[in-house]
Amino acid sequence: SQQGEEDPQALSIQEGENATMNCSYKTSINNLQWYRQNSGRGLVHLILIRSNEREKHSGRLRVTLDTSKKSSSLLITASRAADTASYFCATVPVIQGAQKLVFGQGTRLTINP
Amino acid sequence: DTGVSQNPRHKITKRGQNVTFRCDPISEHNRLYWYRQTLGQGPEFLTYFQNEAQLEKSRLLSDRFSAERPKGSFSTLEIQRTEQGDSAMYLCASSLVVGVQETQYFGPGTRLLVL
């Protein structure tokens, strides 16, 4: 079963605008990760935020984490056409052993030139 | 290209046939994961290996599914007596565990269509 829920399910914006995607999850986590997937391709790791972190930046990406609300957001600033993809949040539940990822359903982002 | 490769990239088979997929992880990575992704959904965990040992299997992995990682390097995922419901993208990921955190690197996936 999938833990995360992304919101919105689909987002279409103009190139240059900022895109914000949200993710909610259900259980306590070790960390939360965001991945990108171009159509029909594998997933590319974007950023990892640990449960004791509140905000993290990587280039044009900004991720926030609110463990009290069990939610995270991914902000892509100054969007480009190449950012068109599906974005997934994935949580790592607090459990010994494997860091098996629990994915949400994803947000389909379309950047219009 | 993450360095994880999967073969074949696409597979079309008839219901009832057996299929086998291969994953070659990044060479020094000690963990290998299999996920399944259906259209419009996020990937779902199937199973994982620590070196050659298969340590966990999801309830999604029915008896028709078997995975191996014989020498702790490449892995195979076999589906016997395929069903139409097996149609999905099968993703492999590998990681090198250092301390507590790890990052999984995904291959391009094998897209299976069962007719």
Tab-separated table of C-alpha atoms in Angstrom:
chain	number	residue	atom	x	y	z
A	1	SER	CA	0.000	0.000	0.000
A	2	GLN	CA	1.155	3.515	-0.665
A	3	GLN	CA	1.704	5.875	2.199
A	4	GLY	CA	2.184	9.224	0.568
A	5	GLU	CA	-0.333	11.352	-1.156
A	6	GLU	CA	0.812	14.079	-3.462
A	7	ASP	CA	-1.150	17.203	-4.091
A	8	PRO	CA	-1.988	18.276	-6.708
A	9	GLN	CA	-2.132	15.183	-8.904
A	10	ALA	CA	-1.422	17.351	-11.933
A	11	LEU	CA	0.033	20.836	-12.287
A	12	SER	CA	0.477	22.931	-15.421
A	13	ILE	CA	2.354	26.243	-15.309
A	14	GLN	CA	4.212	28.617	-17.585
A	15	GLU	CA	7.952	28.458	-17.959
A	16	GLY	CA	9.644	30.696	-15.440
A	17	GLU	CA	6.956	30.308	-12.790
A	18	ASN	CA	7.496	28.448	-9.541
A	19	ALA	CA	5.982	25.003	-9.020
A	20	THR	CA	4.962	23.736	-5.602
A	21	MET	CA	4.031	20.144	-4.882
A	22	ASN	CA	2.906	18.775	-1.555
A	23	CYS	CA	3.167	15.353	-0.005
A	24	SER	CA	1.457	13.908	3.054
A	25	TYR	CA	2.324	10.642	4.742
A	26	LYS	CA	0.984	8.507	7.548
A	27	THR	CA	3.700	6.929	9.705
A	28	SER	CA	6.836	8.111	11.474
A	29	ILE	CA	9.757	8.348	9.115
A	30	ASN	CA	13.549	8.323	9.058
A	31	ASN	CA	13.706	10.537	6.020
A	32	LEU	CA	11.709	11.713	3.055
A	33	GLN	CA	12.983	11.809	-0.492
A	34	TRP	CA	11.793	13.358	-3.731
A	35	TYR	CA	12.250	11.680	-7.086
A	36	ARG	CA	11.573	12.742	-10.659
A	37	GLN	CA	10.413	10.434	-13.420
A	38	ASN	CA	10.278	11.357	-17.058
A	39	SER	CA	7.585	9.586	-19.027
A	40	GLY	CA	8.266	5.862	-19.259
A	41	ARG	CA	11.694	6.144	-17.661
A	42	GLY	CA	13.314	5.295	-14.345
A	43	LEU	CA	13.350	7.522	-11.290
A	44	VAL	CA	16.013	10.107	-10.599
A	45	HIS	CA	16.798	11.023	-7.006
A	46	LEU	CA	16.439	14.744	-6.361
A	47	ILE	CA	16.837	15.401	-2.680
A	48	LEU	CA	16.682	13.743	0.742
A	49	ILE	CA	15.568	15.454	3.925
A	50	ARG	CA	16.065	13.804	7.287
A	51	SER	CA	13.357	13.708	9.923
A	52	ASN	CA	15.275	16.185	12.108
A	53	GLU	CA	15.612	18.710	9.279
A	54	ARG	CA	12.993	21.308	8.397
A	55	GLU	CA	14.256	22.714	5.123
A	56	LYS	CA	16.804	21.824	2.490
A	57	HIS	CA	17.950	23.419	-0.735
A	58	SER	CA	19.569	22.013	-3.852
A	59	GLY	CA	19.948	24.332	-6.807
A	60	ARG	CA	16.442	25.418	-7.842
A	61	LEU	CA	14.850	22.925	-5.457
A	62	ARG	CA	13.614	23.705	-1.972
A	63	VAL	CA	12.146	21.015	0.232
A	64	THR	CA	10.403	21.503	3.538
A	65	LEU	CA	9.393	18.902	6.070
A	66	ASP	CA	6.860	19.248	8.876
A	67	THR	CA	6.884	16.041	10.890
A	68	SER	CA	4.122	17.293	13.204
A	69	LYS	CA	1.789	17.541	10.214
A	70	LYS	CA	3.413	14.608	8.414
A	71	SER	CA	3.817	16.672	5.291
A	72	SER	CA	6.475	17.894	2.909
A	73	SER	CA	6.615	20.296	0.015
A	74	LEU	CA	8.849	20.536	-3.031
A	75	LEU	CA	9.325	23.934	-4.632
A	76	ILE	CA	10.932	24.249	-8.048
A	77	THR	CA	11.842	27.849	-8.772
A	78	ALA	CA	12.152	29.435	-12.209
A	79	SER	CA	10.733	26.374	-13.926
A	80	ARG	CA	11.999	25.202	-17.312
A	81	ALA	CA	10.427	23.058	-19.998
A	82	ALA	CA	12.890	20.298	-19.067
A	83	ASP	CA	11.302	20.124	-15.601
A	84	THR	CA	8.232	18.516	-17.172
A	85	ALA	CA	7.970	15.139	-15.437
A	86	SER	CA	6.213	13.279	-12.651
A	87	TYR	CA	7.459	13.999	-9.155
A	88	PHE	CA	7.165	11.489	-6.338
A	89	CYS	CA	7.759	11.766	-2.658
A	90	ALA	CA	9.006	8.638	-0.958
A	91	THR	CA	9.240	8.022	2.737
A	92	VAL	CA	11.450	5.675	4.682
A	93	PRO	CA	9.406	4.442	7.638
A	94	VAL	CA	11.025	4.096	11.031
A	95	ILE	CA	11.793	0.408	10.980
A	96	GLN	CA	14.932	-1.629	11.277
A	97	GLY	CA	16.356	-3.155	8.185
A	98	ALA	CA	15.922	-2.028	4.657
A	99	GLN	CA	15.289	1.521	3.685
A	100	LYS	CA	12.464	0.421	1.447
A	101	LEU	CA	10.833	3.425	-0.083
A	102	VAL	CA	7.103	4.013	0.212
A	103	PHE	CA	5.991	6.187	-2.685
A	104	GLY	CA	3.040	8.447	-3.191
A	105	GLN	CA	1.037	8.563	-6.400
A	106	GLY	CA	2.993	11.466	-7.789
A	107	THR	CA	2.349	14.892	-9.259
A	108	ARG	CA	2.457	15.264	-13.037
A	109	LEU	CA	4.095	18.605	-13.729
A	110	THR	CA	3.837	20.237	-17.153
A	111	ILE	CA	5.864	23.337	-17.935
A	112	ASN	CA	4.466	25.230	-20.886
A	113	PRO	CA	7.023	27.167	-22.949
B	1	ASP	CA	22.066	7.316	-16.641
B	2	THR	CA	22.340	6.276	-12.986
B	3	GLY	CA	24.634	3.325	-13.642
B	4	VAL	CA	21.930	0.746	-12.958
B	5	SER	CA	20.932	-1.193	-16.050
B	6	GLN	CA	17.931	-3.405	-16.692
B	7	ASN	CA	17.195	-5.836	-19.485
B	8	PRO	CA	15.086	-6.156	-21.432
B	9	ARG	CA	13.610	-2.679	-21.521
B	10	HIS	CA	10.337	-3.962	-22.929
B	11	LYS	CA	8.721	-7.379	-22.870
B	12	ILE	CA	5.476	-8.504	-24.442
B	13	THR	CA	4.290	-11.966	-23.548
B	14	LYS	CA	1.190	-14.073	-23.657
B	15	ARG	CA	-0.719	-14.973	-20.538
B	16	GLY	CA	0.646	-18.139	-18.964
B	17	GLN	CA	4.214	-17.686	-20.204
B	18	ASN	CA	7.209	-17.239	-17.934
B	19	VAL	CA	9.375	-14.127	-18.100
B	20	THR	CA	12.699	-13.198	-16.528
B	21	PHE	CA	14.144	-9.741	-16.039
B	22	ARG	CA	17.712	-8.844	-15.188
B	23	CYS	CA	19.128	-5.975	-13.165
B	24	ASP	CA	22.790	-4.980	-13.039
B	25	PRO	CA	23.387	-2.632	-10.112
B	26	ILE	CA	26.191	-0.180	-9.583
B	27	SER	CA	29.138	-2.456	-8.942
B	28	GLU	CA	30.020	-1.597	-5.353
B	29	HIS	CA	26.431	-1.366	-4.130
B	30	ASN	CA	25.473	-3.978	-1.572
B	31	ARG	CA	21.697	-3.518	-1.544
B	32	LEU	CA	19.384	-4.212	-4.455
B	33	TYR	CA	15.648	-3.519	-4.543
B	34	TRP	CA	12.822	-4.476	-6.884
B	35	TYR	CA	9.729	-2.302	-7.249
B	36	ARG	CA	6.655	-2.517	-9.440
B	37	GLN	CA	4.897	0.484	-10.915
B	38	THR	CA	1.513	0.434	-12.605
B	39	LEU	CA	0.239	3.210	-14.820
B	40	GLY	CA	-0.456	6.431	-12.977
B	41	GLN	CA	0.814	5.104	-9.651
B	42	GLY	CA	4.007	5.369	-7.687
B	43	PRO	CA	6.359	2.395	-7.411
B	44	GLU	CA	5.584	-0.292	-4.842
B	45	PHE	CA	8.233	-2.287	-3.022
B	46	LEU	CA	8.503	-5.964	-3.961
B	47	THR	CA	11.694	-7.322	-2.398
B	48	TYR	CA	15.282	-6.500	-1.550
B	49	PHE	CA	18.682	-8.131	-1.192
B	50	GLN	CA	21.573	-7.401	1.101
B	51	ASN	CA	24.459	-8.807	-0.905
B	52	GLU	CA	23.160	-12.239	-1.976
B	53	ALA	CA	20.610	-12.657	0.818
B	54	GLN	CA	16.960	-11.896	0.115
B	55	LEU	CA	15.867	-10.281	3.356
B	56	GLU	CA	12.322	-9.117	2.778
B	57	LYS	CA	9.454	-9.818	0.420
B	58	SER	CA	6.271	-7.814	0.029
B	59	ARG	CA	2.851	-9.415	0.108
B	60	LEU	CA	2.640	-8.253	-3.506
B	61	LEU	CA	5.171	-10.927	-4.373
B	62	SER	CA	2.993	-13.950	-4.957
B	63	ASP	CA	4.306	-17.501	-5.283
B	64	ARG	CA	4.598	-16.966	-9.017
B	65	PHE	CA	7.357	-14.434	-8.455
B	66	SER	CA	10.922	-15.341	-7.566
B	67	ALA	CA	13.996	-13.201	-7.311
B	68	GLU	CA	17.634	-14.131	-6.992
B	69	ARG	CA	20.951	-12.406	-6.587
B	70	PRO	CA	23.316	-15.363	-6.834
B	71	LYS	CA	26.686	-13.751	-6.229
B	72	GLY	CA	25.620	-10.503	-4.719
B	73	SER	CA	25.988	-8.746	-8.051
B	74	PHE	CA	23.252	-8.848	-10.692
B	75	SER	CA	19.712	-9.925	-9.860
B	76	THR	CA	16.938	-11.650	-11.745
B	77	LEU	CA	13.198	-11.430	-11.249
B	78	GLU	CA	11.151	-14.259	-12.718
B	79	ILE	CA	7.397	-14.326	-13.101
B	80	GLN	CA	5.867	-17.707	-13.811
B	81	ARG	CA	2.488	-18.223	-15.473
B	82	THR	CA	2.065	-14.542	-16.169
B	83	GLU	CA	-1.332	-12.920	-15.766
B	84	GLN	CA	-2.664	-9.739	-17.323
B	85	GLY	CA	-2.506	-8.108	-13.916
B	86	ASP	CA	1.268	-8.509	-13.974
B	87	SER	CA	1.489	-5.852	-16.683
B	88	ALA	CA	3.550	-3.056	-15.167
B	89	MET	CA	6.947	-1.401	-15.101
B	90	TYR	CA	9.424	-3.367	-13.013
B	91	LEU	CA	12.089	-1.149	-11.493
B	92	CYS	CA	15.358	-2.124	-9.916
B	93	ALA	CA	17.352	0.090	-7.587
B	94	SER	CA	20.697	-0.310	-5.861
B	95	SER	CA	22.338	1.438	-2.961
B	96	LEU	CA	25.481	1.483	-0.900
B	97	VAL	CA	24.661	1.561	2.767
B	98	VAL	CA	26.961	3.863	4.688
B	99	GLY	CA	25.814	4.592	8.205
B	100	VAL	CA	22.084	5.060	8.508
B	101	GLN	CA	21.078	6.937	5.374
B	102	GLU	CA	21.161	5.568	1.874
B	103	THR	CA	20.197	6.769	-1.572
B	104	GLN	CA	18.691	4.353	-4.030
B	105	TYR	CA	19.650	4.657	-7.675
B	106	PHE	CA	17.045	3.393	-10.075
B	107	GLY	CA	17.441	1.668	-13.389
B	108	PRO	CA	15.327	2.555	-16.426
B	109	GLY	CA	12.884	-0.262	-15.745
B	110	THR	CA	11.466	-3.170	-17.713
B	111	ARG	CA	8.000	-2.581	-19.068
B	112	LEU	CA	5.987	-5.803	-19.164
B	113	LEU	CA	2.814	-6.240	-21.167
B	114	VAL	CA	0.889	-9.477	-20.745
B	115	LEU	CA	-1.620	-10.132	-23.500
